[in-house]
Amino acid sequence: MKASKQTIVDVRTPEEYNSGHVAGSINIPLKEVPARLNEFTDLPQPLVLCCASGNRSGQAVAYLREQGITCENGGSWRSVNELVNQ
């Protein structure tokens, strides 16, 4: 996974995000995803979504794909962080 070719979106709460996140990632909490859909369409795709375990990012991916947005579930932000920093 190359960070320069993908946009990483962390769907955890701001408090969780502030406790640690992938460098360069964007924080859009899961509960705000529908209201902020226009932000997703403006981001360079493909999008890689992450959270604490992959559950919330999986929910966001399902919703965004229904809206026609190319994205994938990266799972845990720590896993994504390891891949980006290889």
Short mmCIF file of N, CA and C in Angstrom, two decimals:
data_model
loop_
_atom_site.label_atom_id
_atom_site.label_comp_id
_atom_site.label_asym_id
_atom_site.label_seq_id
_atom_site.Cartn_x
_atom_site.Cartn_y
_atom_site.Cartn_z
N MET A 1 0.85 -1.17 0.00
CA MET A 1 0.00 0.00 0.00
C MET A 1 0.89 1.23 0.00
N LYS A 2 0.69 2.07 -0.97
CA LYS A 2 1.47 3.30 -1.07
C LYS A 2 0.58 4.48 -0.66
N ALA A 3 1.00 5.20 0.34
CA ALA A 3 0.19 6.30 0.85
C ALA A 3 -0.06 7.35 -0.22
N SER A 4 0.89 7.58 -1.12
CA SER A 4 0.75 8.62 -2.11
C SER A 4 -0.29 8.28 -3.17
N LYS A 5 -0.66 7.01 -3.29
CA LYS A 5 -1.61 6.61 -4.31
C LYS A 5 -3.00 6.39 -3.76
N GLN A 6 -3.16 6.50 -2.45
CA GLN A 6 -4.44 6.25 -1.82
C GLN A 6 -4.71 7.30 -0.76
N THR A 7 -5.97 7.55 -0.52
CA THR A 7 -6.37 8.46 0.55
C THR A 7 -6.86 7.61 1.71
N ILE A 8 -6.29 7.83 2.87
CA ILE A 8 -6.66 7.06 4.06
C ILE A 8 -7.62 7.89 4.91
N VAL A 9 -8.79 7.29 5.17
CA VAL A 9 -9.80 7.96 5.98
C VAL A 9 -10.04 7.12 7.24
N ASP A 10 -9.87 7.74 8.38
CA ASP A 10 -10.06 7.10 9.68
C ASP A 10 -11.46 7.47 10.17
N VAL A 11 -12.31 6.46 10.40
CA VAL A 11 -13.70 6.74 10.78
C VAL A 11 -13.95 6.64 12.29
N ARG A 12 -12.88 6.65 13.08
CA ARG A 12 -13.04 6.64 14.55
C ARG A 12 -13.46 8.03 15.03
N THR A 13 -13.81 8.12 16.30
CA THR A 13 -14.16 9.41 16.88
C THR A 13 -12.93 10.32 16.90
N PRO A 14 -13.13 11.63 16.98
CA PRO A 14 -11.98 12.53 17.07
C PRO A 14 -11.07 12.22 18.25
N GLU A 15 -11.65 11.80 19.37
CA GLU A 15 -10.85 11.48 20.55
C GLU A 15 -9.93 10.28 20.26
N GLU A 16 -10.49 9.26 19.62
CA GLU A 16 -9.69 8.08 19.26
C GLU A 16 -8.60 8.47 18.26
N TYR A 17 -8.99 9.24 17.27
CA TYR A 17 -8.05 9.68 16.23
C TYR A 17 -6.89 10.45 16.84
N ASN A 18 -7.20 11.33 17.77
CA ASN A 18 -6.16 12.15 18.40
C ASN A 18 -5.22 11.34 19.28
N SER A 19 -5.64 10.14 19.68
CA SER A 19 -4.77 9.30 20.50
C SER A 19 -3.76 8.52 19.66
N GLY A 20 -3.89 8.59 18.36
CA GLY A 20 -2.96 7.93 17.45
C GLY A 20 -3.64 7.65 16.13
N HIS A 21 -2.94 7.91 15.01
CA HIS A 21 -3.52 7.70 13.68
C HIS A 21 -2.43 7.58 12.64
N VAL A 22 -2.82 7.16 11.44
CA VAL A 22 -1.89 7.07 10.32
C VAL A 22 -1.53 8.48 9.89
N ALA A 23 -0.24 8.77 9.74
CA ALA A 23 0.20 10.09 9.30
C ALA A 23 -0.43 10.40 7.94
N GLY A 24 -0.99 11.60 7.83
CA GLY A 24 -1.60 12.02 6.58
C GLY A 24 -3.03 11.57 6.38
N SER A 25 -3.56 10.81 7.33
CA SER A 25 -4.95 10.34 7.20
C SER A 25 -5.91 11.47 7.52
N ILE A 26 -7.15 11.27 7.10
CA ILE A 26 -8.22 12.24 7.33
C ILE A 26 -9.22 11.61 8.30
N ASN A 27 -9.70 12.38 9.26
CA ASN A 27 -10.67 11.86 10.23
C ASN A 27 -12.08 12.31 9.87
N ILE A 28 -12.91 11.34 9.50
CA ILE A 28 -14.34 11.58 9.28
C ILE A 28 -15.06 10.49 10.07
N PRO A 29 -15.56 10.81 11.27
CA PRO A 29 -16.20 9.80 12.11
C PRO A 29 -17.37 9.10 11.41
N LEU A 30 -17.54 7.83 11.70
CA LEU A 30 -18.57 7.01 11.06
C LEU A 30 -19.94 7.69 11.07
N LYS A 31 -20.34 8.25 12.21
CA LYS A 31 -21.69 8.84 12.29
C LYS A 31 -21.84 10.06 11.39
N GLU A 32 -20.72 10.64 10.92
CA GLU A 32 -20.77 11.82 10.06
C GLU A 32 -20.64 11.47 8.58
N VAL A 33 -20.38 10.21 8.26
CA VAL A 33 -20.14 9.81 6.87
C VAL A 33 -21.28 10.23 5.93
N PRO A 34 -22.54 9.90 6.20
CA PRO A 34 -23.60 10.30 5.26
C PRO A 34 -23.70 11.81 5.05
N ALA A 35 -23.56 12.58 6.10
CA ALA A 35 -23.68 14.04 6.00
C ALA A 35 -22.49 14.66 5.28
N ARG A 36 -21.36 13.96 5.26
CA ARG A 36 -20.14 14.50 4.65
C ARG A 36 -19.78 13.77 3.37
N LEU A 37 -20.78 13.16 2.73
CA LEU A 37 -20.55 12.38 1.52
C LEU A 37 -19.81 13.18 0.44
N ASN A 38 -20.15 14.47 0.29
CA ASN A 38 -19.49 15.29 -0.72
C ASN A 38 -17.98 15.37 -0.50
N GLU A 39 -17.52 15.29 0.73
CA GLU A 39 -16.08 15.31 1.00
C GLU A 39 -15.42 14.05 0.45
N PHE A 40 -16.10 12.91 0.57
CA PHE A 40 -15.55 11.65 0.05
C PHE A 40 -15.43 11.70 -1.46
N THR A 41 -16.43 12.29 -2.12
CA THR A 41 -16.38 12.32 -3.59
C THR A 41 -15.28 13.25 -4.08
N ASP A 42 -14.87 14.21 -3.27
CA ASP A 42 -13.81 15.14 -3.65
C ASP A 42 -12.41 14.60 -3.37
N LEU A 43 -12.29 13.54 -2.58
CA LEU A 43 -10.97 12.99 -2.23
C LEU A 43 -10.43 12.13 -3.36
N PRO A 44 -9.09 12.13 -3.54
CA PRO A 44 -8.49 11.23 -4.53
C PRO A 44 -8.82 9.78 -4.17
N GLN A 45 -9.34 9.05 -5.14
CA GLN A 45 -9.68 7.65 -4.92
C GLN A 45 -8.61 6.76 -5.52
N PRO A 46 -8.40 5.54 -5.07
CA PRO A 46 -9.26 4.84 -4.12
C PRO A 46 -9.03 5.30 -2.69
N LEU A 47 -10.05 5.09 -1.91
CA LEU A 47 -10.00 5.41 -0.49
C LEU A 47 -9.77 4.13 0.30
N VAL A 48 -8.96 4.24 1.34
CA VAL A 48 -8.77 3.15 2.29
C VAL A 48 -9.29 3.65 3.62
N LEU A 49 -10.30 2.95 4.15
CA LEU A 49 -10.89 3.35 5.41
C LEU A 49 -10.38 2.46 6.54
N CYS A 50 -10.19 3.07 7.70
CA CYS A 50 -9.72 2.31 8.85
C CYS A 50 -10.41 2.82 10.11
N CYS A 51 -10.29 2.02 11.16
CA CYS A 51 -10.85 2.39 12.47
C CYS A 51 -10.03 1.65 13.53
N ALA A 52 -10.63 1.22 14.60
CA ALA A 52 -9.89 0.51 15.63
C ALA A 52 -9.71 -0.96 15.27
N SER A 53 -10.76 -1.59 14.74
CA SER A 53 -10.69 -3.03 14.45
C SER A 53 -11.08 -3.42 13.04
N GLY A 54 -11.75 -2.54 12.32
CA GLY A 54 -12.24 -2.85 10.98
C GLY A 54 -13.75 -2.91 10.90
N ASN A 55 -14.43 -2.89 12.04
CA ASN A 55 -15.89 -2.97 12.05
C ASN A 55 -16.53 -1.68 11.53
N ARG A 56 -16.19 -0.56 12.11
CA ARG A 56 -16.78 0.71 11.67
C ARG A 56 -16.36 1.06 10.26
N SER A 57 -15.09 0.80 9.92
CA SER A 57 -14.66 1.09 8.55
C SER A 57 -15.38 0.19 7.55
N GLY A 58 -15.69 -1.04 7.95
CA GLY A 58 -16.46 -1.93 7.09
C GLY A 58 -17.87 -1.39 6.84
N GLN A 59 -18.49 -0.83 7.86
CA GLN A 59 -19.81 -0.22 7.71
C GLN A 59 -19.74 0.98 6.76
N ALA A 60 -18.71 1.79 6.93
CA ALA A 60 -18.55 2.97 6.08
C ALA A 60 -18.29 2.56 4.63
N VAL A 61 -17.46 1.54 4.42
CA VAL A 61 -17.17 1.06 3.06
C VAL A 61 -18.45 0.58 2.38
N ALA A 62 -19.26 -0.18 3.09
CA ALA A 62 -20.52 -0.68 2.51
C ALA A 62 -21.39 0.49 2.05
N TYR A 63 -21.52 1.50 2.90
CA TYR A 63 -22.33 2.67 2.55
C TYR A 63 -21.74 3.43 1.36
N LEU A 64 -20.43 3.69 1.40
CA LEU A 64 -19.80 4.47 0.34
C LEU A 64 -19.85 3.75 -1.01
N ARG A 65 -19.68 2.44 -1.00
CA ARG A 65 -19.77 1.68 -2.25
C ARG A 65 -21.18 1.78 -2.84
N GLU A 66 -22.19 1.79 -1.98
CA GLU A 66 -23.57 1.97 -2.46
C GLU A 66 -23.73 3.33 -3.14
N GLN A 67 -22.91 4.28 -2.74
CA GLN A 67 -22.96 5.63 -3.32
C GLN A 67 -22.04 5.75 -4.54
N GLY A 68 -21.39 4.65 -4.94
CA GLY A 68 -20.54 4.66 -6.12
C GLY A 68 -19.11 5.11 -5.87
N ILE A 69 -18.68 5.12 -4.63
CA ILE A 69 -17.33 5.56 -4.29
C ILE A 69 -16.41 4.35 -4.17
N THR A 70 -15.27 4.42 -4.85
CA THR A 70 -14.28 3.34 -4.81
C THR A 70 -13.53 3.40 -3.49
N CYS A 71 -13.65 2.33 -2.71
CA CYS A 71 -12.98 2.31 -1.41
C CYS A 71 -12.80 0.88 -0.94
N GLU A 72 -11.94 0.73 0.06
CA GLU A 72 -11.72 -0.59 0.64
C GLU A 72 -11.55 -0.45 2.14
N ASN A 73 -11.80 -1.55 2.83
CA ASN A 73 -11.66 -1.58 4.28
C ASN A 73 -10.23 -1.99 4.61
N GLY A 74 -9.49 -1.07 5.20
CA GLY A 74 -8.12 -1.37 5.60
C GLY A 74 -8.04 -2.04 6.96
N GLY A 75 -9.17 -2.08 7.69
CA GLY A 75 -9.18 -2.70 9.01
C GLY A 75 -8.67 -1.74 10.07
N SER A 76 -7.86 -2.27 10.96
CA SER A 76 -7.30 -1.49 12.05
C SER A 76 -6.37 -0.40 11.53
N TRP A 77 -6.43 0.77 12.14
CA TRP A 77 -5.53 1.85 11.73
C TRP A 77 -4.08 1.45 11.95
N ARG A 78 -3.83 0.63 12.93
CA ARG A 78 -2.45 0.18 13.20
C ARG A 78 -1.94 -0.70 12.05
N SER A 79 -2.81 -1.56 11.51
CA SER A 79 -2.43 -2.40 10.38
C SER A 79 -2.15 -1.55 9.15
N VAL A 80 -3.01 -0.58 8.91
CA VAL A 80 -2.80 0.33 7.77
C VAL A 80 -1.50 1.10 7.95
N ASN A 81 -1.25 1.54 9.16
CA ASN A 81 -0.04 2.29 9.46
C ASN A 81 1.21 1.46 9.15
N GLU A 82 1.19 0.19 9.52
CA GLU A 82 2.32 -0.69 9.24
C GLU A 82 2.53 -0.86 7.73
N LEU A 83 1.46 -1.03 6.98
CA LEU A 83 1.57 -1.19 5.53
C LEU A 83 2.09 0.06 4.86
N VAL A 84 1.60 1.20 5.30
CA VAL A 84 2.01 2.48 4.70
C VAL A 84 3.49 2.74 4.97
N ASN A 85 3.98 2.32 6.13
CA ASN A 85 5.35 2.63 6.52
C ASN A 85 6.36 1.52 6.21
N GLN A 86 5.99 0.59 5.35
CA GLN A 86 6.94 -0.47 4.97
C GLN A 86 8.00 0.05 4.07
#
